[in-house]
Amino acid sequence: MITLHYLTDSRAHRILWMLEELGLEYEIEVHRRNAQNLAPDSLRAVHPLGKSPVLVDDGVTLAESGAIVEHLAETYAPAMRPTEGEAAREHRYWLHFAEGSLQPALVMKHVFNLARARVPRLLRPVLTLVPRMIERAYLDATLDGLIRFVDDHLDGREFFVGDALSCADVMMIFPLEASASRHSGGASNIERYVRGVHARPAYQASLKRAGVPYAYA
C-alpha cells in the first residue's frame, strides 16, 4: 500500500498528480499548515524533519520530491524516466533544475515578500532596506533570467523532454505554478504549459482527491 503525506499548498501536490497519472492505488493523509503557515507537528511522526511530501510505499518511508518521483518511475513507470541518449541527459538536467536553480530563487523572493508584509509599516523603510538591495542587485535579475530560460525552452513544446510526460514535468510543475501565480506576464510559454498540465484529467483528479484547496491550481 502507498500512503502520501500531503501538506496543503506544498510540493506534495506534484506527487499526488503523479500518482493519479500512474493510476496507482494509494491513501492520502492531509496535513494542514498551522497558524504560522508552517508544517504541523504531525508530520514529525512520519519523518524526523517534519516536511512534506513524504511517501510510504510497502513500509519504506521516502522523503524529498525528487527521490519520490524517481522511486515511483523506477518502480511503476520506467517510461517516465528516459535512460538513453540526449533525452536522458535533457531529462536529468530539468529534473535537477527544478529544485537546484529555479525553486531557491522563488523561495527567496517569497521570503522577502513575507518579511516585508510582517514588518510594522513605520519600520519598513529601514528594516526592509537590505532585502530590497539584495533583490535589486541579484535576485530580480536572476529570477528573470531563469524564467526567460525556461520560457524559451518551452517554445513549441508540450512537454519538457520529448513528446510524452516525464519525471521532469512532474518536478517542474510546482515552481512553474508558483512562478505563473506570483510573476505573471512576459512568460507566455510557461503560462500555456501550466494551463495544459492543469487541464489533464489526472491533474483534475488530483485536486479532487486532495479534498482541500490548492493555491496554485
PDB file of C-alpha atoms in Angstrom:
ATOM      1  CA  MET A   1       0.000   0.000   0.000  1.00  0.00           C
ATOM      2  CA  ILE A   2       1.161   3.513  -0.844  1.00  0.00           C
ATOM      3  CA  THR A   3       0.427   6.398   1.514  1.00  0.00           C
ATOM      4  CA  LEU A   4       1.141  10.016   0.621  1.00  0.00           C
ATOM      5  CA  HIS A   5       1.524  12.502   3.460  1.00  0.00           C
ATOM      6  CA  TYR A   6       0.237  15.665   1.863  1.00  0.00           C
ATOM      7  CA  LEU A   7       0.858  19.165   3.220  1.00  0.00           C
ATOM      8  CA  THR A   8      -1.525  21.834   1.944  1.00  0.00           C
ATOM      9  CA  ASP A   9      -0.107  24.213  -0.695  1.00  0.00           C
ATOM     10  CA  SER A  10       3.203  22.391  -0.990  1.00  0.00           C
ATOM     11  CA  ARG A  11       5.404  20.312  -3.252  1.00  0.00           C
ATOM     12  CA  ALA A  12       3.304  17.326  -2.223  1.00  0.00           C
ATOM     13  CA  HIS A  13       0.757  18.179  -4.892  1.00  0.00           C
ATOM     14  CA  ARG A  14       3.068  17.217  -7.727  1.00  0.00           C
ATOM     15  CA  ILE A  15       3.436  13.775  -6.129  1.00  0.00           C
ATOM     16  CA  LEU A  16      -0.329  13.491  -5.877  1.00  0.00           C
ATOM     17  CA  TRP A  17      -0.585  14.395  -9.563  1.00  0.00           C
ATOM     18  CA  MET A  18       1.994  11.736 -10.486  1.00  0.00           C
ATOM     19  CA  LEU A  19       0.128   9.081  -8.512  1.00  0.00           C
ATOM     20  CA  GLU A  20      -3.021   9.934 -10.442  1.00  0.00           C
ATOM     21  CA  GLU A  21      -1.170   9.886 -13.787  1.00  0.00           C
ATOM     22  CA  LEU A  22       0.113   6.402 -12.964  1.00  0.00           C
ATOM     23  CA  GLY A  23      -3.299   5.154 -11.886  1.00  0.00           C
ATOM     24  CA  LEU A  24      -1.898   3.688  -8.676  1.00  0.00           C
ATOM     25  CA  GLU A  25      -3.957   2.783  -5.647  1.00  0.00           C
ATOM     26  CA  TYR A  26      -2.936   4.885  -2.661  1.00  0.00           C
ATOM     27  CA  GLU A  27      -4.089   6.529   0.533  1.00  0.00           C
ATOM     28  CA  ILE A  28      -3.634  10.188   1.345  1.00  0.00           C
ATOM     29  CA  GLU A  29      -3.097  11.768   4.755  1.00  0.00           C
ATOM     30  CA  VAL A  30      -3.681  15.525   4.621  1.00  0.00           C
ATOM     31  CA  HIS A  31      -1.677  17.730   6.985  1.00  0.00           C
ATOM     32  CA  ARG A  32      -2.823  21.341   7.243  1.00  0.00           C
ATOM     33  CA  ARG A  33      -0.432  24.232   7.777  1.00  0.00           C
ATOM     34  CA  ASN A  34      -0.515  25.852  11.223  1.00  0.00           C
ATOM     35  CA  ALA A  35      -1.189  29.483  12.115  1.00  0.00           C
ATOM     36  CA  GLN A  36       2.370  30.402  11.145  1.00  0.00           C
ATOM     37  CA  ASN A  37       1.842  28.780   7.713  1.00  0.00           C
ATOM     38  CA  LEU A  38       4.334  26.059   8.613  1.00  0.00           C
ATOM     39  CA  ALA A  39       4.022  22.275   8.548  1.00  0.00           C
ATOM     40  CA  PRO A  40       2.260  20.885  11.627  1.00  0.00           C
ATOM     41  CA  ASP A  41       3.971  18.683  14.215  1.00  0.00           C
ATOM     42  CA  SER A  42       2.014  15.684  12.931  1.00  0.00           C
ATOM     43  CA  LEU A  43       4.494  15.331  10.084  1.00  0.00           C
ATOM     44  CA  ARG A  44       7.371  14.753  12.522  1.00  0.00           C
ATOM     45  CA  ALA A  45       5.735  11.499  13.494  1.00  0.00           C
ATOM     46  CA  VAL A  46       6.195  10.402   9.888  1.00  0.00           C
ATOM     47  CA  HIS A  47       9.667  11.795   9.178  1.00  0.00           C
ATOM     48  CA  PRO A  48      12.162  13.438  11.577  1.00  0.00           C
ATOM     49  CA  LEU A  49      12.363  16.662   9.543  1.00  0.00           C
ATOM     50  CA  GLY A  50       8.600  17.149   9.617  1.00  0.00           C
ATOM     51  CA  LYS A  51       8.443  18.180   5.960  1.00  0.00           C
ATOM     52  CA  SER A  52       6.269  17.166   3.044  1.00  0.00           C
ATOM     53  CA  PRO A  53       5.950  15.326   0.764  1.00  0.00           C
ATOM     54  CA  VAL A  54       6.577  12.006   2.428  1.00  0.00           C
ATOM     55  CA  LEU A  55       5.603   8.774   0.699  1.00  0.00           C
ATOM     56  CA  VAL A  56       5.350   5.408   2.409  1.00  0.00           C
ATOM     57  CA  ASP A  57       5.499   2.551  -0.073  1.00  0.00           C
ATOM     58  CA  ASP A  58       5.351  -1.021   1.166  1.00  0.00           C
ATOM     59  CA  GLY A  59       6.690   0.027   4.560  1.00  0.00           C
ATOM     60  CA  VAL A  60       9.540   2.153   3.173  1.00  0.00           C
ATOM     61  CA  THR A  61       9.414   5.875   4.025  1.00  0.00           C
ATOM     62  CA  LEU A  62      10.657   8.221   1.327  1.00  0.00           C
ATOM     63  CA  ALA A  63      11.197  11.986   1.567  1.00  0.00           C
ATOM     64  CA  GLU A  64      12.259  14.692  -0.905  1.00  0.00           C
ATOM     65  CA  SER A  65      10.246  15.260  -4.059  1.00  0.00           C
ATOM     66  CA  GLY A  66      12.993  14.213  -6.464  1.00  0.00           C
ATOM     67  CA  ALA A  67      13.675  10.959  -4.637  1.00  0.00           C
ATOM     68  CA  ILE A  68       9.954  10.144  -4.514  1.00  0.00           C
ATOM     69  CA  VAL A  69       9.433  10.932  -8.193  1.00  0.00           C
ATOM     70  CA  GLU A  70      12.384   8.769  -9.224  1.00  0.00           C
ATOM     71  CA  HIS A  71      11.221   5.933  -6.977  1.00  0.00           C
ATOM     72  CA  LEU A  72       7.736   5.965  -8.489  1.00  0.00           C
ATOM     73  CA  ALA A  73       9.143   5.989 -12.016  1.00  0.00           C
ATOM     74  CA  GLU A  74      11.664   3.224 -11.378  1.00  0.00           C
ATOM     75  CA  THR A  75       9.098   1.045  -9.613  1.00  0.00           C
ATOM     76  CA  TYR A  76       5.911   1.660 -11.561  1.00  0.00           C
ATOM     77  CA  ALA A  77       6.578   3.668 -14.746  1.00  0.00           C
ATOM     78  CA  PRO A  78      10.050   3.285 -16.289  1.00  0.00           C
ATOM     79  CA  ALA A  79       8.865   5.052 -19.453  1.00  0.00           C
ATOM     80  CA  MET A  80       8.628   8.309 -17.498  1.00  0.00           C
ATOM     81  CA  ARG A  81      12.393   8.266 -16.955  1.00  0.00           C
ATOM     82  CA  PRO A  82      14.359   8.347 -20.243  1.00  0.00           C
ATOM     83  CA  THR A  83      17.636   6.452 -19.916  1.00  0.00           C
ATOM     84  CA  GLU A  84      19.320   6.767 -23.324  1.00  0.00           C
ATOM     85  CA  GLY A  85      20.910   9.479 -25.447  1.00  0.00           C
ATOM     86  CA  GLU A  86      20.058  13.165 -25.490  1.00  0.00           C
ATOM     87  CA  ALA A  87      16.641  12.549 -23.954  1.00  0.00           C
ATOM     88  CA  ALA A  88      18.267  11.067 -20.846  1.00  0.00           C
ATOM     89  CA  ARG A  89      20.687  13.976 -20.481  1.00  0.00           C
ATOM     90  CA  GLU A  90      17.967  16.562 -21.006  1.00  0.00           C
ATOM     91  CA  HIS A  91      15.649  14.781 -18.581  1.00  0.00           C
ATOM     92  CA  ARG A  92      18.319  14.632 -15.875  1.00  0.00           C
ATOM     93  CA  TYR A  93      19.010  18.343 -16.302  1.00  0.00           C
ATOM     94  CA  TRP A  94      15.404  19.505 -15.808  1.00  0.00           C
ATOM     95  CA  LEU A  95      14.868  17.009 -13.013  1.00  0.00           C
ATOM     96  CA  HIS A  96      17.579  18.794 -11.011  1.00  0.00           C
ATOM     97  CA  PHE A  97      16.983  22.313 -12.337  1.00  0.00           C
ATOM     98  CA  ALA A  98      13.590  22.438 -10.627  1.00  0.00           C
ATOM     99  CA  GLU A  99      14.962  22.360  -7.080  1.00  0.00           C
ATOM    100  CA  GLY A 100      18.576  23.273  -7.774  1.00  0.00           C
ATOM    101  CA  SER A 101      18.096  26.543  -9.683  1.00  0.00           C
ATOM    102  CA  LEU A 102      14.533  27.770 -10.031  1.00  0.00           C
ATOM    103  CA  GLN A 103      12.947  26.911  -6.688  1.00  0.00           C
ATOM    104  CA  PRO A 104      15.626  28.538  -4.465  1.00  0.00           C
ATOM    105  CA  ALA A 105      15.204  31.889  -6.222  1.00  0.00           C
ATOM    106  CA  LEU A 106      11.422  31.671  -5.925  1.00  0.00           C
ATOM    107  CA  VAL A 107      11.649  30.783  -2.241  1.00  0.00           C
ATOM    108  CA  MET A 108      13.996  33.692  -1.539  1.00  0.00           C
ATOM    109  CA  LYS A 109      11.631  36.093  -3.288  1.00  0.00           C
ATOM    110  CA  HIS A 110       8.690  34.678  -1.339  1.00  0.00           C
ATOM    111  CA  VAL A 111      10.514  35.001   1.995  1.00  0.00           C
ATOM    112  CA  PHE A 112      11.400  38.631   1.280  1.00  0.00           C
ATOM    113  CA  ASN A 113       7.768  39.370   0.421  1.00  0.00           C
ATOM    114  CA  LEU A 114       6.601  37.732   3.655  1.00  0.00           C
ATOM    115  CA  ALA A 115       9.161  39.698   5.658  1.00  0.00           C
ATOM    116  CA  ARG A 116       8.008  42.995   4.178  1.00  0.00           C
ATOM    117  CA  ALA A 117       4.373  42.195   4.910  1.00  0.00           C
ATOM    118  CA  ARG A 118       5.102  41.412   8.564  1.00  0.00           C
ATOM    119  CA  VAL A 119       7.281  44.419   9.375  1.00  0.00           C
ATOM    120  CA  PRO A 120       5.360  47.283  11.046  1.00  0.00           C
ATOM    121  CA  ARG A 121       4.570  49.966   8.482  1.00  0.00           C
ATOM    122  CA  LEU A 122       6.596  52.691  10.197  1.00  0.00           C
ATOM    123  CA  LEU A 123       9.709  50.492  10.305  1.00  0.00           C
ATOM    124  CA  ARG A 124       9.548  49.179   6.739  1.00  0.00           C
ATOM    125  CA  PRO A 125      11.781  51.852   5.158  1.00  0.00           C
ATOM    126  CA  VAL A 126      14.625  50.784   7.492  1.00  0.00           C
ATOM    127  CA  LEU A 127      14.097  47.074   8.132  1.00  0.00           C
ATOM    128  CA  THR A 128      13.400  46.171   4.510  1.00  0.00           C
ATOM    129  CA  LEU A 129      16.369  48.080   3.114  1.00  0.00           C
ATOM    130  CA  VAL A 130      18.717  45.068   2.947  1.00  0.00           C
ATOM    131  CA  PRO A 131      16.178  42.745   1.259  1.00  0.00           C
ATOM    132  CA  ARG A 132      15.451  45.452  -1.319  1.00  0.00           C
ATOM    133  CA  MET A 133      19.168  45.870  -2.022  1.00  0.00           C
ATOM    134  CA  ILE A 134      19.590  42.096  -2.492  1.00  0.00           C
ATOM    135  CA  GLU A 135      16.596  41.946  -4.812  1.00  0.00           C
ATOM    136  CA  ARG A 136      17.816  44.823  -6.976  1.00  0.00           C
ATOM    137  CA  ALA A 137      21.440  43.705  -7.079  1.00  0.00           C
ATOM    138  CA  TYR A 138      20.905  39.999  -7.594  1.00  0.00           C
ATOM    139  CA  LEU A 139      17.556  38.299  -7.090  1.00  0.00           C
ATOM    140  CA  ASP A 140      15.263  40.051  -9.576  1.00  0.00           C
ATOM    141  CA  ALA A 141      17.707  39.746 -12.472  1.00  0.00           C
ATOM    142  CA  THR A 142      18.465  36.126 -11.568  1.00  0.00           C
ATOM    143  CA  LEU A 143      14.808  35.185 -11.397  1.00  0.00           C
ATOM    144  CA  ASP A 144      14.012  36.982 -14.632  1.00  0.00           C
ATOM    145  CA  GLY A 145      16.835  35.104 -16.349  1.00  0.00           C
ATOM    146  CA  LEU A 146      15.648  31.751 -15.047  1.00  0.00           C
ATOM    147  CA  ILE A 147      12.060  32.384 -16.122  1.00  0.00           C
ATOM    148  CA  ARG A 148      13.156  33.543 -19.564  1.00  0.00           C
ATOM    149  CA  PHE A 149      15.376  30.455 -19.927  1.00  0.00           C
ATOM    150  CA  VAL A 150      12.509  28.082 -19.113  1.00  0.00           C
ATOM    151  CA  ASP A 151      10.052  30.009 -21.266  1.00  0.00           C
ATOM    152  CA  ASP A 152      12.407  29.771 -24.246  1.00  0.00           C
ATOM    153  CA  HIS A 153      12.812  26.024 -23.727  1.00  0.00           C
ATOM    154  CA  LEU A 154       9.048  25.516 -23.743  1.00  0.00           C
ATOM    155  CA  ASP A 155       8.540  27.379 -27.001  1.00  0.00           C
ATOM    156  CA  GLY A 156       6.689  24.933 -29.254  1.00  0.00           C
ATOM    157  CA  ARG A 157       6.841  22.131 -26.661  1.00  0.00           C
ATOM    158  CA  GLU A 158       4.055  20.346 -24.834  1.00  0.00           C
ATOM    159  CA  PHE A 159       6.451  18.531 -22.504  1.00  0.00           C
ATOM    160  CA  PHE A 160       9.901  19.276 -21.139  1.00  0.00           C
ATOM    161  CA  VAL A 161      11.503  16.252 -22.773  1.00  0.00           C
ATOM    162  CA  GLY A 162      10.374  14.550 -25.968  1.00  0.00           C
ATOM    163  CA  ASP A 163       6.723  14.045 -26.785  1.00  0.00           C
ATOM    164  CA  ALA A 164       5.449  12.432 -23.587  1.00  0.00           C
ATOM    165  CA  LEU A 165       5.055  13.232 -19.909  1.00  0.00           C
ATOM    166  CA  SER A 166       8.173  12.510 -17.859  1.00  0.00           C
ATOM    167  CA  CYS A 167       9.502  12.979 -14.342  1.00  0.00           C
ATOM    168  CA  ALA A 168      10.905  16.312 -15.498  1.00  0.00           C
ATOM    169  CA  ASP A 169       7.362  17.613 -15.959  1.00  0.00           C
ATOM    170  CA  VAL A 170       6.356  16.395 -12.508  1.00  0.00           C
ATOM    171  CA  MET A 171       9.320  18.160 -10.910  1.00  0.00           C
ATOM    172  CA  MET A 172       8.966  21.378 -12.877  1.00  0.00           C
ATOM    173  CA  ILE A 173       5.241  21.948 -12.393  1.00  0.00           C
ATOM    174  CA  PHE A 174       5.446  23.215  -8.805  1.00  0.00           C
ATOM    175  CA  PRO A 175       7.964  26.029  -9.366  1.00  0.00           C
ATOM    176  CA  LEU A 176       6.227  26.970 -12.614  1.00  0.00           C
ATOM    177  CA  GLU A 177       2.866  27.138 -10.867  1.00  0.00           C
ATOM    178  CA  ALA A 178       4.415  29.434  -8.273  1.00  0.00           C
ATOM    179  CA  SER A 179       6.086  31.486 -10.979  1.00  0.00           C
ATOM    180  CA  ALA A 180       2.894  31.857 -13.006  1.00  0.00           C
ATOM    181  CA  SER A 181       0.981  32.790  -9.865  1.00  0.00           C
ATOM    182  CA  ARG A 182       3.425  35.355  -8.453  1.00  0.00           C
ATOM    183  CA  HIS A 183       5.233  36.655 -11.515  1.00  0.00           C
ATOM    184  CA  SER A 184       2.707  36.543 -14.326  1.00  0.00           C
ATOM    185  CA  GLY A 185       3.298  38.357 -17.588  1.00  0.00           C
ATOM    186  CA  GLY A 186       6.049  38.019 -20.154  1.00  0.00           C
ATOM    187  CA  ALA A 187       6.265  34.226 -19.961  1.00  0.00           C
ATOM    188  CA  SER A 188       3.547  33.078 -22.325  1.00  0.00           C
ATOM    189  CA  ASN A 189       5.033  29.625 -22.911  1.00  0.00           C
ATOM    190  CA  ILE A 190       5.171  28.888 -19.183  1.00  0.00           C
ATOM    191  CA  GLU A 191       1.600  30.091 -18.745  1.00  0.00           C
ATOM    192  CA  ARG A 192       0.469  27.893 -21.658  1.00  0.00           C
ATOM    193  CA  TYR A 193       2.354  24.912 -20.245  1.00  0.00           C
ATOM    194  CA  VAL A 194       0.825  25.295 -16.780  1.00  0.00           C
ATOM    195  CA  ARG A 195      -2.661  25.592 -18.269  1.00  0.00           C
ATOM    196  CA  GLY A 196      -2.021  22.419 -20.265  1.00  0.00           C
ATOM    197  CA  VAL A 197      -0.975  20.476 -17.172  1.00  0.00           C
ATOM    198  CA  HIS A 198      -3.946  21.769 -15.201  1.00  0.00           C
ATOM    199  CA  ALA A 199      -6.293  20.598 -17.963  1.00  0.00           C
ATOM    200  CA  ARG A 200      -5.063  16.992 -17.802  1.00  0.00           C
ATOM    201  CA  PRO A 201      -7.667  14.583 -16.371  1.00  0.00           C
ATOM    202  CA  ALA A 202      -5.163  13.202 -13.861  1.00  0.00           C
ATOM    203  CA  TYR A 203      -4.381  16.692 -12.573  1.00  0.00           C
ATOM    204  CA  GLN A 204      -8.072  17.464 -12.160  1.00  0.00           C
ATOM    205  CA  ALA A 205      -8.449  14.160 -10.330  1.00  0.00           C
ATOM    206  CA  SER A 206      -5.589  15.089  -8.003  1.00  0.00           C
ATOM    207  CA  LEU A 207      -7.370  18.296  -6.985  1.00  0.00           C
ATOM    208  CA  LYS A 208     -10.489  16.330  -6.101  1.00  0.00           C
ATOM    209  CA  ARG A 209      -8.535  13.635  -4.261  1.00  0.00           C
ATOM    210  CA  ALA A 210      -6.727  16.177  -2.072  1.00  0.00           C
ATOM    211  CA  GLY A 211     -10.065  17.436  -0.791  1.00  0.00           C
ATOM    212  CA  VAL A 212      -8.534  20.771   0.212  1.00  0.00           C
ATOM    213  CA  PRO A 213      -7.853  23.927  -1.819  1.00  0.00           C
ATOM    214  CA  TYR A 214      -4.531  24.136  -3.652  1.00  0.00           C
ATOM    215  CA  ALA A 215      -3.335  27.731  -4.054  1.00  0.00           C
ATOM    216  CA  TYR A 216      -1.566  27.275  -7.391  1.00  0.00           C
ATOM    217  CA  ALA A 217      -4.275  25.394  -9.291  1.00  0.00           C
TER     218      ALA A 217
END
